[in-house]
Every structure is written in structure tokens, then in C-alpha cells.
Coordinates of C-alpha atoms in Angstrom, one line a residue:
X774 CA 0.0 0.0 0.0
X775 CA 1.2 3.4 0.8
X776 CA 4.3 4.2 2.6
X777 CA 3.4 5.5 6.1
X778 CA 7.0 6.9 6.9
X779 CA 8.3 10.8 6.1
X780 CA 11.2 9.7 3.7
X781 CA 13.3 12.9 3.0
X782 CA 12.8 12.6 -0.5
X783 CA 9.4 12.7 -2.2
X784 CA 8.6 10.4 -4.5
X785 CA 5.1 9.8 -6.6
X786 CA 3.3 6.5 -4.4
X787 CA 2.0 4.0 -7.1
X788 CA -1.6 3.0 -6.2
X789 CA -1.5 -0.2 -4.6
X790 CA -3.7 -1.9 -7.3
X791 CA -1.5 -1.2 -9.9
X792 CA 1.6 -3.4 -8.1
X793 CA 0.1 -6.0 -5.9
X794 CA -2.7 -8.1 -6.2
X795 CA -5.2 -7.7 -3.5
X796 CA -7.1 -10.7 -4.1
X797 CA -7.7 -13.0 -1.0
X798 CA -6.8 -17.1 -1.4
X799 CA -8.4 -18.8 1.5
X800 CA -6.1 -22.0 0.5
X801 CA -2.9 -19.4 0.9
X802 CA -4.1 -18.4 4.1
X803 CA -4.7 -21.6 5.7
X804 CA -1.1 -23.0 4.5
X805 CA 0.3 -19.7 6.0
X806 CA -1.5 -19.6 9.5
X807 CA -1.2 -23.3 9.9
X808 CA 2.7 -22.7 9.3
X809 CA 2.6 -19.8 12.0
X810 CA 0.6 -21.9 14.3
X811 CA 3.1 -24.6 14.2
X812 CA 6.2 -22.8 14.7
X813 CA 4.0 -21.2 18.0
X814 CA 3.4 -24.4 19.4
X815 CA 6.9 -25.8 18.9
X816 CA 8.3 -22.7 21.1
X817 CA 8.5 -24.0 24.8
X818 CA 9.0 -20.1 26.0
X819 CA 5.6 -19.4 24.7
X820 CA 3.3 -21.8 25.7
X821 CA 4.6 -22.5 29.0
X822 CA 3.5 -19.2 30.8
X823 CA 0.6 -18.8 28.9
X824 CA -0.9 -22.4 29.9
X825 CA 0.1 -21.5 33.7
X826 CA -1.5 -18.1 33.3
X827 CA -4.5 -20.1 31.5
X828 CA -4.2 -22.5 34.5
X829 CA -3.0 -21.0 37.8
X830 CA -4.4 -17.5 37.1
X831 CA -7.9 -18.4 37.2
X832 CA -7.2 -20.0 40.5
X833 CA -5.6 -17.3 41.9
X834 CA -8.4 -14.5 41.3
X835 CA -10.5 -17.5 43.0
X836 CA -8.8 -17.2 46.0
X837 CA -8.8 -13.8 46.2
X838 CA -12.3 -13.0 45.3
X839 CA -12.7 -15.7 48.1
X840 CA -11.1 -13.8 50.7
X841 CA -13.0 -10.6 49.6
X842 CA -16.3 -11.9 49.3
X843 CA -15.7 -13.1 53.2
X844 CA -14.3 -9.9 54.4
X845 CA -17.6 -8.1 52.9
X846 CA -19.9 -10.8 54.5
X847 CA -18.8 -9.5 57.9
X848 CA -20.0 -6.1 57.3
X849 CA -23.0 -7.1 55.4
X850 CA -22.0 -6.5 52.0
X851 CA -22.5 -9.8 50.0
X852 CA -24.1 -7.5 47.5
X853 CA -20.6 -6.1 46.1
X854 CA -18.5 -9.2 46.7
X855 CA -20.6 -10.6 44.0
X856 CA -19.9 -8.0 41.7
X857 CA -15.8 -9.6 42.1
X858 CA -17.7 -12.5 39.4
X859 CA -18.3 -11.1 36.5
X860 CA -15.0 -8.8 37.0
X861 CA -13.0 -12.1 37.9
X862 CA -14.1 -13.5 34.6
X863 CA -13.2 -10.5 32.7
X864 CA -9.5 -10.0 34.4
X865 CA -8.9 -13.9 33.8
X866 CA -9.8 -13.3 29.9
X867 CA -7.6 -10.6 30.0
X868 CA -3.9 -11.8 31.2
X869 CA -3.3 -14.7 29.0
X870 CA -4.3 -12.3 26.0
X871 CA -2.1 -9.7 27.1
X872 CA 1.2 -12.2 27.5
X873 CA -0.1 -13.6 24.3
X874 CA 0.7 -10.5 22.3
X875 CA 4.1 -11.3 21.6
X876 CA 3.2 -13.6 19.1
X877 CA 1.1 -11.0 17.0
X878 CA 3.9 -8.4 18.0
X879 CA 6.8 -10.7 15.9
X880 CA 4.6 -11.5 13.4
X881 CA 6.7 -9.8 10.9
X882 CA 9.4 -8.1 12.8
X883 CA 10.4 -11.6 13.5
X884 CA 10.7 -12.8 10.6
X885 CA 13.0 -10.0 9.9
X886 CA 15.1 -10.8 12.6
X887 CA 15.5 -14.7 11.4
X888 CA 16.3 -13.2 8.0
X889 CA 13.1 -15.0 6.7
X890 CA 11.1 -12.4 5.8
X891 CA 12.3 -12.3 2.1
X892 CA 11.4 -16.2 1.6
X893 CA 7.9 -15.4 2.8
X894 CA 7.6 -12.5 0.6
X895 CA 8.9 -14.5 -2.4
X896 CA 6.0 -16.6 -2.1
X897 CA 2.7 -15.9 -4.7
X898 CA 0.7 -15.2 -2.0
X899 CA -1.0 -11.5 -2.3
X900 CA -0.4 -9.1 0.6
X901 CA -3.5 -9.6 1.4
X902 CA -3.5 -13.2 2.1
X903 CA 0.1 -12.5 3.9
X904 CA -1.3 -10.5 6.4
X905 CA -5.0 -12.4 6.9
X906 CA -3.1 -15.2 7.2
X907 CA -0.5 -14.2 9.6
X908 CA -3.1 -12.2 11.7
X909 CA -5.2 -15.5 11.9
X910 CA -2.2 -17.1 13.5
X911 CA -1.7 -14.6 15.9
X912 CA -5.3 -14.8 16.9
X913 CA -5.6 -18.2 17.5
X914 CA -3.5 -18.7 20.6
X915 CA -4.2 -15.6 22.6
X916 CA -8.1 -16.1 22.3
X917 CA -7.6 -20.2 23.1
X918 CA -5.6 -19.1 26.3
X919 CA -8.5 -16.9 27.2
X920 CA -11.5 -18.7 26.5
X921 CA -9.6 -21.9 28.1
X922 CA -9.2 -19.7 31.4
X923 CA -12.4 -18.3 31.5
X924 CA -13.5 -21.6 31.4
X925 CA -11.5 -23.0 33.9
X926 CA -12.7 -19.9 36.1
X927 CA -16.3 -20.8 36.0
X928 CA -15.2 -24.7 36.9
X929 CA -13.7 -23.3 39.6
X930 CA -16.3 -20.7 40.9
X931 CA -19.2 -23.7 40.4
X932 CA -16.7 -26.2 42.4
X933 CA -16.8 -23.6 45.4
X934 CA -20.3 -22.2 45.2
X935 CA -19.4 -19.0 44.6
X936 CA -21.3 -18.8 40.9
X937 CA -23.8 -16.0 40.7
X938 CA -23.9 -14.8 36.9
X939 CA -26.5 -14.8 34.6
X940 CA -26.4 -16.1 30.9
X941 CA -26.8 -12.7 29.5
X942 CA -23.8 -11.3 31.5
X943 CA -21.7 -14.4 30.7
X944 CA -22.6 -13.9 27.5
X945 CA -21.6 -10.2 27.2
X946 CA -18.4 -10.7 29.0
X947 CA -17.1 -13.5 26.9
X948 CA -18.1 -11.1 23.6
X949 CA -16.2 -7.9 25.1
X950 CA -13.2 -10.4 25.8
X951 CA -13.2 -11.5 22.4
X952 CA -13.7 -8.0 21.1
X953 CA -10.8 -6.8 23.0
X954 CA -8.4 -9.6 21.9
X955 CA -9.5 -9.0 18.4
X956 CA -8.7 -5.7 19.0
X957 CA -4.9 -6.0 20.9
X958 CA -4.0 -8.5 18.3
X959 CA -5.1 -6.6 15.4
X960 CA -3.0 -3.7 16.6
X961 CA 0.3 -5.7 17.3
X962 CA 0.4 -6.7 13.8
X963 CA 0.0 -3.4 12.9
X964 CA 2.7 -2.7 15.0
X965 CA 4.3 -5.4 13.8
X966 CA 4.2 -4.8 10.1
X967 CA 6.2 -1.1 10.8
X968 CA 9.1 -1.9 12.8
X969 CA 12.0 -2.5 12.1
X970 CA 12.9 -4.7 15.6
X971 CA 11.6 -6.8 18.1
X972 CA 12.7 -4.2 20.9
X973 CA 10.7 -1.8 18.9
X974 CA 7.3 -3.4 19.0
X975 CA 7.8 -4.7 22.2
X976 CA 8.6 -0.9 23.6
X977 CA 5.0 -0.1 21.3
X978 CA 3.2 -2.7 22.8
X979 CA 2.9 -0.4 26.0
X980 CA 0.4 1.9 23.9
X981 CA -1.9 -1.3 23.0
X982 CA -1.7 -3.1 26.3
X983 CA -2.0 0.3 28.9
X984 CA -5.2 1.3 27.3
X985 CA -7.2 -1.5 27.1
X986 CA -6.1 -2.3 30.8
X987 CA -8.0 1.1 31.7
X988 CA -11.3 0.2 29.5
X989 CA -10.5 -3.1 31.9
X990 CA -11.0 -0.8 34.6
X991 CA -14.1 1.3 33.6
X992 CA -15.6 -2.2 33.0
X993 CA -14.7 -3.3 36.3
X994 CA -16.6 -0.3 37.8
X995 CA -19.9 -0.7 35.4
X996 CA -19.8 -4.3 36.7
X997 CA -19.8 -3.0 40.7
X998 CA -22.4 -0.2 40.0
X999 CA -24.5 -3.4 37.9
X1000 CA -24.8 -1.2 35.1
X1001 CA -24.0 -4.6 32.6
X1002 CA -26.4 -3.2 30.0
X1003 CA -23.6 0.1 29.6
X1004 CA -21.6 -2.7 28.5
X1005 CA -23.3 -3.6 25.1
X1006 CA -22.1 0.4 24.1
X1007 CA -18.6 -0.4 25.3
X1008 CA -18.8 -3.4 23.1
X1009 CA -20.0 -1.7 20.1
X1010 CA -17.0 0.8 20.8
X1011 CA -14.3 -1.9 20.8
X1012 CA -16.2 -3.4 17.7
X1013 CA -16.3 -0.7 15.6
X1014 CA -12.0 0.4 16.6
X1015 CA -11.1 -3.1 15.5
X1016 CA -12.9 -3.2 12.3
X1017 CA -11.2 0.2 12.0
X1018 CA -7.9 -1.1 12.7
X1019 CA -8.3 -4.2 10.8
X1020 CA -8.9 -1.8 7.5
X1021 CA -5.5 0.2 8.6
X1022 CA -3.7 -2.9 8.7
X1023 CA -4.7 -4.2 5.4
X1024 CA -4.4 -0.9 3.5
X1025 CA -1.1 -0.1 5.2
X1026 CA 0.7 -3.5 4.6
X1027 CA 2.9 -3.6 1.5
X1028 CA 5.6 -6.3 1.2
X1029 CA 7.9 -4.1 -0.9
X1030 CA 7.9 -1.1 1.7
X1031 CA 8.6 -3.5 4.7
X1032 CA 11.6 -4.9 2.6
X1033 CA 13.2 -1.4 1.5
X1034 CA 12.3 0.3 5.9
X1035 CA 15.8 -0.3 6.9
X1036 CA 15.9 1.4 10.3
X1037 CA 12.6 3.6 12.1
X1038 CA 13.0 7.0 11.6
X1039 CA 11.2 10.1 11.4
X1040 CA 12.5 12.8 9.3
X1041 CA 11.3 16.3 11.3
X1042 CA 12.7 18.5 8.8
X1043 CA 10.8 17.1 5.6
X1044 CA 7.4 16.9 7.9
X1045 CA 7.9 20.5 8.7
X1046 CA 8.6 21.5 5.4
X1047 CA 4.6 19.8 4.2
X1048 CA 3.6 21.5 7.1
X1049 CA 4.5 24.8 5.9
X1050 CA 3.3 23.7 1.9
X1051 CA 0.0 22.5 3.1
X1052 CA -0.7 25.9 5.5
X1053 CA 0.0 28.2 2.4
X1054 CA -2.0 26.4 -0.3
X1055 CA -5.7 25.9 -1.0
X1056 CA -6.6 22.2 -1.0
X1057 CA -6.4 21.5 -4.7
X1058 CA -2.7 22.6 -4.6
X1059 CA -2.1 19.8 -1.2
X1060 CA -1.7 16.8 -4.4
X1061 CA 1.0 18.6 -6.4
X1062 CA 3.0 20.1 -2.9
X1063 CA 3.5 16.9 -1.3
X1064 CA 6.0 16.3 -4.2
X1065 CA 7.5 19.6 -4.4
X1066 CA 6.3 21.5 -1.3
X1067 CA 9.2 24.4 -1.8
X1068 CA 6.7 26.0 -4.8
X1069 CA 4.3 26.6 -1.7
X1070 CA 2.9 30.5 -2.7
X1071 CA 3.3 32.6 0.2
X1072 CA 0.5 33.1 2.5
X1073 CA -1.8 35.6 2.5
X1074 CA -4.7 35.7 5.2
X1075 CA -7.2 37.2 2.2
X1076 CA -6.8 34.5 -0.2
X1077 CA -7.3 31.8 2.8
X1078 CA -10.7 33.2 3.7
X1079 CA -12.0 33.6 -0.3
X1080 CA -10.5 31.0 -1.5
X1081 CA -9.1 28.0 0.9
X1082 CA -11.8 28.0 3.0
X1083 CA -14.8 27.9 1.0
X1084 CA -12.8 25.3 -0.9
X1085 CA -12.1 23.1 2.3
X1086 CA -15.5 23.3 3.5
X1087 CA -16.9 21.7 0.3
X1088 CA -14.3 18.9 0.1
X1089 CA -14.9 18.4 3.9
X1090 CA -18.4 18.0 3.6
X1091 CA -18.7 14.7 4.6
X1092 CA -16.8 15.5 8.3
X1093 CA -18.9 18.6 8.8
X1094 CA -22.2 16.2 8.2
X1095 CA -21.2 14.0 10.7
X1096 CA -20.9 16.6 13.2
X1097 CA -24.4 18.4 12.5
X1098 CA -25.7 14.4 12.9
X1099 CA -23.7 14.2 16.3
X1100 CA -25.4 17.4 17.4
X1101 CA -28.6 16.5 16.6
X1102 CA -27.9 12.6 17.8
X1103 CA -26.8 13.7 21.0
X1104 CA -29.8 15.7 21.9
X1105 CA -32.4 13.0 20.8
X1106 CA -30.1 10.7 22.9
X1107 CA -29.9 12.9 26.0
X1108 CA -34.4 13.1 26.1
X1109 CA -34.2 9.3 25.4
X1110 CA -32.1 8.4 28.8
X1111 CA -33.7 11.1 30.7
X1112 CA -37.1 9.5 30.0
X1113 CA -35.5 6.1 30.5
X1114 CA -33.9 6.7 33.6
X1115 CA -37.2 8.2 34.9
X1116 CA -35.4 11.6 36.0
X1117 CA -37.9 13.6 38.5
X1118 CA -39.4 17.0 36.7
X1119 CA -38.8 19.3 39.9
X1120 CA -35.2 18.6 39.6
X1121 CA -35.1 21.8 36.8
X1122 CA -37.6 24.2 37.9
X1123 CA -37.2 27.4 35.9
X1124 CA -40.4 28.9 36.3
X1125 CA -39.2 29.8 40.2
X1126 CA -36.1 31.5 38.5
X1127 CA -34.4 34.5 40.6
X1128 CA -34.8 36.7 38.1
X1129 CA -35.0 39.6 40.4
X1130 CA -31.7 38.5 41.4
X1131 CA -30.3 38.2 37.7
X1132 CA -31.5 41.9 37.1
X1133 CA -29.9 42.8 40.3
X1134 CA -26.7 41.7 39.0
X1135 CA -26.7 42.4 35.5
X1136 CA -27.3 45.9 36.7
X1137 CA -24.2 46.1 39.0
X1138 CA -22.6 44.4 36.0
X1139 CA -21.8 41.3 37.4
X1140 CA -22.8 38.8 34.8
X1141 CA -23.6 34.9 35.7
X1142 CA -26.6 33.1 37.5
X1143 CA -28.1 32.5 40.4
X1144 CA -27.6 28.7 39.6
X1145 CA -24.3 28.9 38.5
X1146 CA -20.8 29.9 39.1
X1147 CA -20.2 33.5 38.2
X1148 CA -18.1 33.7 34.3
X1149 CA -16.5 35.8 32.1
X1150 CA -15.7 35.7 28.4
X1151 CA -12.2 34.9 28.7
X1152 CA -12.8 31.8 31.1
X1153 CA -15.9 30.3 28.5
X1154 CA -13.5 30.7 25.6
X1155 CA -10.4 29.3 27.2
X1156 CA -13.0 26.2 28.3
X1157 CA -14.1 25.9 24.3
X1158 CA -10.5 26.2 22.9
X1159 CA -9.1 24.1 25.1
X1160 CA -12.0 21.1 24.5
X1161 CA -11.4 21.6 21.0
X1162 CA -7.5 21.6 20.5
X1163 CA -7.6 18.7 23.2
X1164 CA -9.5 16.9 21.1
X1165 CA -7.7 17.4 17.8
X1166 CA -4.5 16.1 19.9
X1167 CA -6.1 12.9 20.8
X1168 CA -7.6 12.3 17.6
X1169 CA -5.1 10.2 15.6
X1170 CA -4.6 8.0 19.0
X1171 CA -8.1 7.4 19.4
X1172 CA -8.9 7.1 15.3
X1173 CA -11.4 10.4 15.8
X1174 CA -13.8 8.8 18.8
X1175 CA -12.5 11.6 21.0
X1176 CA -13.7 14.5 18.7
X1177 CA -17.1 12.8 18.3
X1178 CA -17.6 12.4 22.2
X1179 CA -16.8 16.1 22.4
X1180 CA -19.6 17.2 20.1
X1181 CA -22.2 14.6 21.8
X1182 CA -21.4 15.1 25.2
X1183 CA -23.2 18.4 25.3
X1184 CA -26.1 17.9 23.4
X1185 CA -27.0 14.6 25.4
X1186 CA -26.8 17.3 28.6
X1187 CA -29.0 19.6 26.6
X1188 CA -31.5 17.2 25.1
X1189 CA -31.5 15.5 29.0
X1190 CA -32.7 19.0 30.6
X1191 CA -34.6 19.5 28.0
X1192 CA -36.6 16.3 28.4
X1193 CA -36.7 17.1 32.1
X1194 CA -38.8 20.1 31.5
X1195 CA -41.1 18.8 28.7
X1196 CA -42.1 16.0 31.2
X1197 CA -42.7 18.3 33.9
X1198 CA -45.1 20.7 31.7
X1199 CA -42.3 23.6 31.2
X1200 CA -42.0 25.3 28.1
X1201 CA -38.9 23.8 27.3
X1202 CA -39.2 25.9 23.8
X1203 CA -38.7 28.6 26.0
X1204 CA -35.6 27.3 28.0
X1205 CA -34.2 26.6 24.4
X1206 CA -34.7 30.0 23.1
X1207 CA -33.4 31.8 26.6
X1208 CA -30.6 29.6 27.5
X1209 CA -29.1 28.0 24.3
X1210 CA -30.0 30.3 21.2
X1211 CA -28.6 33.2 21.7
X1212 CA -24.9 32.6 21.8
X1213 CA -25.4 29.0 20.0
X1214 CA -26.0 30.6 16.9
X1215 CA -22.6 31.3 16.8
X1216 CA -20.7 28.8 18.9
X1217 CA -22.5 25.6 17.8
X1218 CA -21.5 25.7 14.4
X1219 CA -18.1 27.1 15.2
X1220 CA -17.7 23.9 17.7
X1221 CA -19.4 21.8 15.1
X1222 CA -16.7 23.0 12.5
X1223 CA -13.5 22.8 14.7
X1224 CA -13.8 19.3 15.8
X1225 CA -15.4 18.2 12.4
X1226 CA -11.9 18.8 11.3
X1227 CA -10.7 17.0 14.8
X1228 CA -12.3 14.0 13.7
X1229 CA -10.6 14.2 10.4
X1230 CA -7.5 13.8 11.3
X1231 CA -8.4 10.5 13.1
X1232 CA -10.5 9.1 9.3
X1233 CA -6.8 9.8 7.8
X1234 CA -5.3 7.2 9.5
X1235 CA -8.0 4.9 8.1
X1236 CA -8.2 6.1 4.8
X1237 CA -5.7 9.1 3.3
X1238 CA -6.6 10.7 0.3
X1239 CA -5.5 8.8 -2.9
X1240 CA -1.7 9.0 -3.5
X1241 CA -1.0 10.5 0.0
X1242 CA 1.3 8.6 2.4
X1243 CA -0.9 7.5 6.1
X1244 CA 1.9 10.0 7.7
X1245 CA 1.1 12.8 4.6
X1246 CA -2.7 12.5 4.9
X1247 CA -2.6 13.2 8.8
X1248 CA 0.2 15.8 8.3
X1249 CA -2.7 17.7 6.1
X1250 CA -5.4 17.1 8.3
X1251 CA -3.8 18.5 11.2
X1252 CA -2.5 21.9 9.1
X1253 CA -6.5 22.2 8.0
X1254 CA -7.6 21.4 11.5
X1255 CA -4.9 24.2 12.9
X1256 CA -5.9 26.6 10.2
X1257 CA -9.5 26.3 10.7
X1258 CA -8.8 26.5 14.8
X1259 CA -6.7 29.8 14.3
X1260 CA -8.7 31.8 11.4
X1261 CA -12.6 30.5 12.2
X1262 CA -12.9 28.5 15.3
X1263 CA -11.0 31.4 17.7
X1264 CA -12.9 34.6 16.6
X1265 CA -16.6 32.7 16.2
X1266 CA -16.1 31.3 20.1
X1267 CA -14.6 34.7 21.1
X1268 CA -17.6 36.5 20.1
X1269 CA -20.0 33.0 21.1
X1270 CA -18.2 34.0 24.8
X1271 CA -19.1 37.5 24.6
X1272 CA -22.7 36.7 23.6
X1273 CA -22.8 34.7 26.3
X1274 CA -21.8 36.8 29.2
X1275 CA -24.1 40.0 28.0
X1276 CA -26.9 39.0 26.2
X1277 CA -28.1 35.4 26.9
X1278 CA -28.7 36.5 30.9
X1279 CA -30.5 39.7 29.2
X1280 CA -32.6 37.5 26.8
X1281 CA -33.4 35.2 30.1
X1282 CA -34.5 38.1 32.1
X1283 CA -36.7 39.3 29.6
X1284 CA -38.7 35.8 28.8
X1285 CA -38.8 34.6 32.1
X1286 CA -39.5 38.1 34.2

């Protein structure tokens, strides 16, 4: 596919069609998992700690949850020490998984390092079926180890009376541990396929392993507050990142660029230099500067709002859409849980506002709210730039979920209170018009824009634009993303802030003295 490194000198990336064959031969895939598979079994170092973490683990986080569940009893608590269950089950599908990922993490690294990689790329087999075949074989053991423990767990916890799960739990568990393996394994290969050494991917495998230990964690506390059905989103999550990694993988792997990667590097100076092309030129010039970014024109502030801008929001149109739908998703989502979770109408009461109170203040000009904190313009728009570049930083990591959660988040608060005081017969038309329209004319869409372009720098990493590098693609996202954070997202919060400090309390006084 396309190469994913900086190399310091440009040169025009053949589409992968045009070189490799990306047909899949399920006969070439067997033969190659089945010869990974057997070189894994043959390797004492491997299997020996995985089958005593498959077989002594399980035992252990018996004992323990043993122990718990009879210090609890004494105070009365047998409620949470059966909540130790389900997150037994979960942390015993989750070691032997974890120590399993050195398989997936020499996958090809590996075979670098035993100077076989060029044999198994001589072979007819596609790219494709080279890397299906050889992330089947680093599937099969970590996901044996864990559904063998997890078995051996429930044995256990049967043996000693200690079972109290339900079939649907079970059931969940065993898919998020599945998910999650899918997931780990799907990234080591990745991993795999762009190093250069063992030590390398095993020094990477700390940014695969350390964050699925902390969604380990949040399901651990779902579990204890018996919240199991939160755990069908959180498996939807991890669904949808590893069919998202899987499609990096495949459209990142190329045989010939592993072969000609001689050492990892990361050439500053030529990513710098696309930086500065890609911040000068309107987007239909982004093609022809990657290859020869010093004819950048210089540039000029006018010709970005004319003529860049308009252009990027057309060619963006798709990102911006998805952000309107997370706006609009977010508030039918927020009324849904509010009526679901049966919230109590007196909670919002705005028909015994203080207006008197508000007027009081807003004539001593002290802006803010009896029900809130007092706030300025400065402090709303540092809050609103800082959400937004945060989540254009953790964006690539998180393939553009952060972004997305950003926009939601809000609007599930807004639709929530709104719900609140529709089912409590308040004109929540009202609250709408008072509270949220007058300054979210303006800082709606500028939030909707800024992390629309957030998001895009995560979709890069799935899918750059044709004849852009993975590294190229996210170098150009994050140039729009800063462009668009500078020249439209600053001033529209800026004045959004303003709005929101002197006229939204005005526009409240007046519809609900």
C-alpha cells in the first residue's frame, strides 16, 4: 500500500492496485496460518507461561475473590463481593491475551530478525493473504488461552459455590473479551508490520496493552455499580475500533515497503517542510506540494478566507455532516435516557427563577446566575478552545472517537434537561430560546466546524486521500484542523463568549421576568 513513513525525498506513491494483487486465497491463508501456528506451538517459551496463566491464574483470582467476598460478609456486604464474578471473569480473559501478544507483535518483525522475511515474501501469496493469514495465526493462541481460562474460572467458581452470573452477562463478557483480543492483536500486527525490531514493538506494545487495561477498569466499575447493560455500548466501541484497525492494517501493509524500511526513523525537517506547503496552499494545490512543497505560494490571510476556505469546506463536507448528525444525535439521545432513567421533573424548575436576582446583578454588571458559578468571556472561551484543540491532539490516537464524544457530550446534557422540562409541563421551547440560542447561533456551528476537522485527522489514518502517504494524509489534516482553529474557530467562540456573558442573561431576564 502506501508508505506510512516521512522519507526525506518525495517520491510519486504508485496506487497499490497497480503493483500488488489484492485478491484473497483462502487455500494461501490456511497454509500460511497453519505454518505460524506450528512454529508457535513448537516454542516451549511461549506456551509454558501462557498455559500456567491459563491454569494458575484463574485459581488465583478464586482465591482472592474468596477472601474478599468473606471480608464483605462481615459487614453485610455480599451484594458487592458478587460483583468480584463477572470482574473475575473479565480479568482472567484478559492476562493470557495480554502475554499472548508477543506472538502478534513478531509477526513480521520476526521474521526479519530470522532473516526470513524475504522467503515469505517471495511466495505468490497477495499481501493480502500474507497479512490475513498471519493475523489468523496470531489470533488463535491468545483467544484459546482466554477462553480456556475463563473456562477453567467458571469450573472453579461452580466447584466452590461462589457462581452467581447470569447467561446474559456471561454472554456479554465472553463477547467484550473476544472483542478486545481482536482488537490487541489486530493492533500488534500493525505494529508489527512497521518496525523494524523486536525491541521496537515490544517498547510499542505499551500503547496497546496500557489502554485497554484502563477500558478493563471502567468495565470493572460498570460491573460494581450493575450497570452490565452500559456494557453492550462499550462493546460496540471496541467493535467498531477493531474493524477500523483491521482496515489500517490491510491498506497499510505492503511487502515491498517493509523490505526497502531499513531502520525507524522520522524525518522532522521534511514533515515540517509539508507543514508549511499544506498551511500556504488551498486544497487542490495539497496533491502537487507533497511532491515539491518548496513552490508553496506565500500566504496571505485574504486568499485563505476567499478562496481556501470555502474550498475546504466543500471537500470536507462529509466530516462537517457527521458533526451536524452528532449534534442533533446527541440531543435526541440525551431526552431518550432522561425519559429512560425516569429523572424527576422538579429537579429543573425554571419557572421559580431569581430573576430579580439576575436583574440585580446584570445591573451592577456582574454577569452569571443564580444557579451557576459567576463567568466571564475569557474563562468560556479558554473552556471551548481548550475542548477543541484537546481533542484534535487525541484524535489520531483514538482514530477520531475523542472528537465525536466532544460534540455529543453536550447535546445529550442539553437534550437530557430538556426532556426534564417537557415531562414536567415547562416550556422547554422557551428554555431553548433563553438559555441556548442566543450565543449557540454562533458557537454551535463554530464547535461543530472545529472538531469536524478533529475527527478528520483520526479518518486519515483509516483512509488518506488517494496518493498521499498514512503519515502525509494526517500531516494535512492537522495543518486544516490548525488553520481552521486559528482563522474561524477562535474569533466565532470569542464572540459566542461574549454573547454569552451580555446578552443570553438579558434574553433570560426578559422571557422569564
Amino acid at each position: 500500500m502506501r508508505e506510512t513513513s516521512l522519507s526525506a525525498t518525495p517520491v510519486e506513491t504508485p496506487r497499490a492496485d497497480v503493483y500488488v494483487e489484492r485478491t484473497l486465497s483462502p487455500a494461501l491463508v490456511w497454509t500460511l496460518a497453519r505454518r505460524e501456528l506450528r512454529d508457535s506451538l513448537r516454542d516451549w517459551r511461549i506456551l509454558i507461561p501462557i498455559g500456567l496463566l491459563t491454569l494458575v491464574f484463574p485459581f488465583i483470582m478464586l482465591l482472592i475473590g474468596a477472601v474478599l467476598f468473606d471480608f464483605l460478609e462481615q459487614y453485610g456486604a455480599t451484594i458487592i463481593g458478587e460483583q468480584m464474578v463477572p470482574f473475575g471473569l473479565l480479568t482472567v480473559g484478559f492476562f493470557p491475551m495480554s502475554f499472548s501478544l508477543v506472538i502478534a507483535l513478531e509477526t513480521f518483525v520476526g521474521e526479519r530478525e530470522r532473516n526470513s522475511l524475504e522467503a515469505l515474501f517471495s511466495t505468490p501469496a497477495s499481501d493480502l493473504d500474507l497479512y490475513v493469514g498471519k493475523l489468523i495465526a496470531s489470533l488463535v493462541l491468545p483467544l484459546v488461552a482466554s477462553w480456556f481460562g475463563m473456562v477453567v474460572y467458571i469450573l472453579a467458581m461452580i466447584r466452590a459455590d461462589m457462581w452467581a452470573l447470569d447467561g446474559t452477562t456471561l454472554a456479554m463478557i465472553w463477547m467484550l473479551n473476544t472483542a478486545e483480543g481482536v482488537l490487541m492483536v489486530s493492533a500488534a500486527v500493525i505494529v508489527s508490520s512497521h518496525t523494524t525490531s523486536v525491541r521496537a514493538a515490544n517498547l510499542l506494545a505499551s500503547f496497546i496493552i496500557v489502554p485497554v487495561a484502563l477500558l478493563l477498569q471502567v468495565e470493572g466499575l460498570i460491573l460494581f455499580w450493575n450497570k452490565t447493560g452500559a456494557l453492550w455500548w462499550l462493546f460496540l466501541g471496541v467493535l467498531v475500533l477493531t474493524v477500523a484497525l483491521l482496515r489500517v492494517g490491510i491498506r497499510s501493509f505492503n511487502r515491498e515497503h517493509i523490505l526497502a524500511r531499513e531502520i525507524d526513523f522520522l524525518n522532522l525537517e521534511r514533515a515540517w517542510t509539508l507543514i508549511k506547503a499544506f498551511w500556504c496552499a488551498p486544497p487542490d494545490e495539497a496533491p502537487r506540494l507533497r511532491q515539491v512543497p518548496e513552490e508553496a505560494p506565500p500566504f496571505r490571510l485574504r486568499r485563505f478566507y476567499t478562496q481556501a476556505l470555502p474550498a475546504m469546506l466543500r471537500r470536507d463536507w462529509l466530516a462537517l455532516a457527521v458533526g451536524s448528525l452528532l449534534v442533533v444525535g446527541g440531543f435526541v439521545l440525551g431526552w431518550y435516557l432522561a425519559r429512560a432513567w425516569h429523572i424527576p421533573p422538579q429537579i429543573l424548575a425554571l419557572d421559580r427563577l431569581d430573576v430579580n436576582r439576575l436583574q440585580a446583578q446584570l445591573q451592577a454588571n456582574q454577569t452569571g446566575l443564580a444557579m451557576l458559578p459567576r463567568f466571564s468571556a475569557r474563562a468560556i472561551l479558554v473552556h471551548n478552545m481548550r475542548v477543541v484543540l484537546i481533542s484534535g491532539v487525541l484524535s489520531p490516537f483514538t482514530v477520531g472517537v475523542v472528537p465525536a464524544l466532544s460534540i455529543l457530550a453536550p447535546f445529550v446534557l442539553i437534550g437530557g434537561m430538556t426532556s426534564v422540562l417537557a415531562a414536567g409541563g415547562q416550556d422547554w421551547v422557551r428554555f431553548l430560546v433563553a438559555f441556548i440560542l442566543p450565543h449557540g447561533v454562533v458557537e454551535i456551528p463554530a464547535v461543530v466546524i472545529g472538531l469536524a476537522y478533529a475527527i478528520r485527522i483520526g479518518a486519515m489514518i483509516l483512509g488518506p486521500p488517494r496518493d498521499f502517504s498514512v503519515s502525509e494524509g494526517v500531516l494535512l489534516a492537522i495543518t486544516d484542523f490548525l488553520r481552521v482553529l486559528l482563522f474561524v474557530v477562535l474569533p466565532l467562540l470569542a464572540l459566542a463568549a461574549v454573547l454569552e456573558v451580555f446578552v443570553t442573561p438579558r434574553i433570560i431576564v426578559a422571557l422569564y421576568g
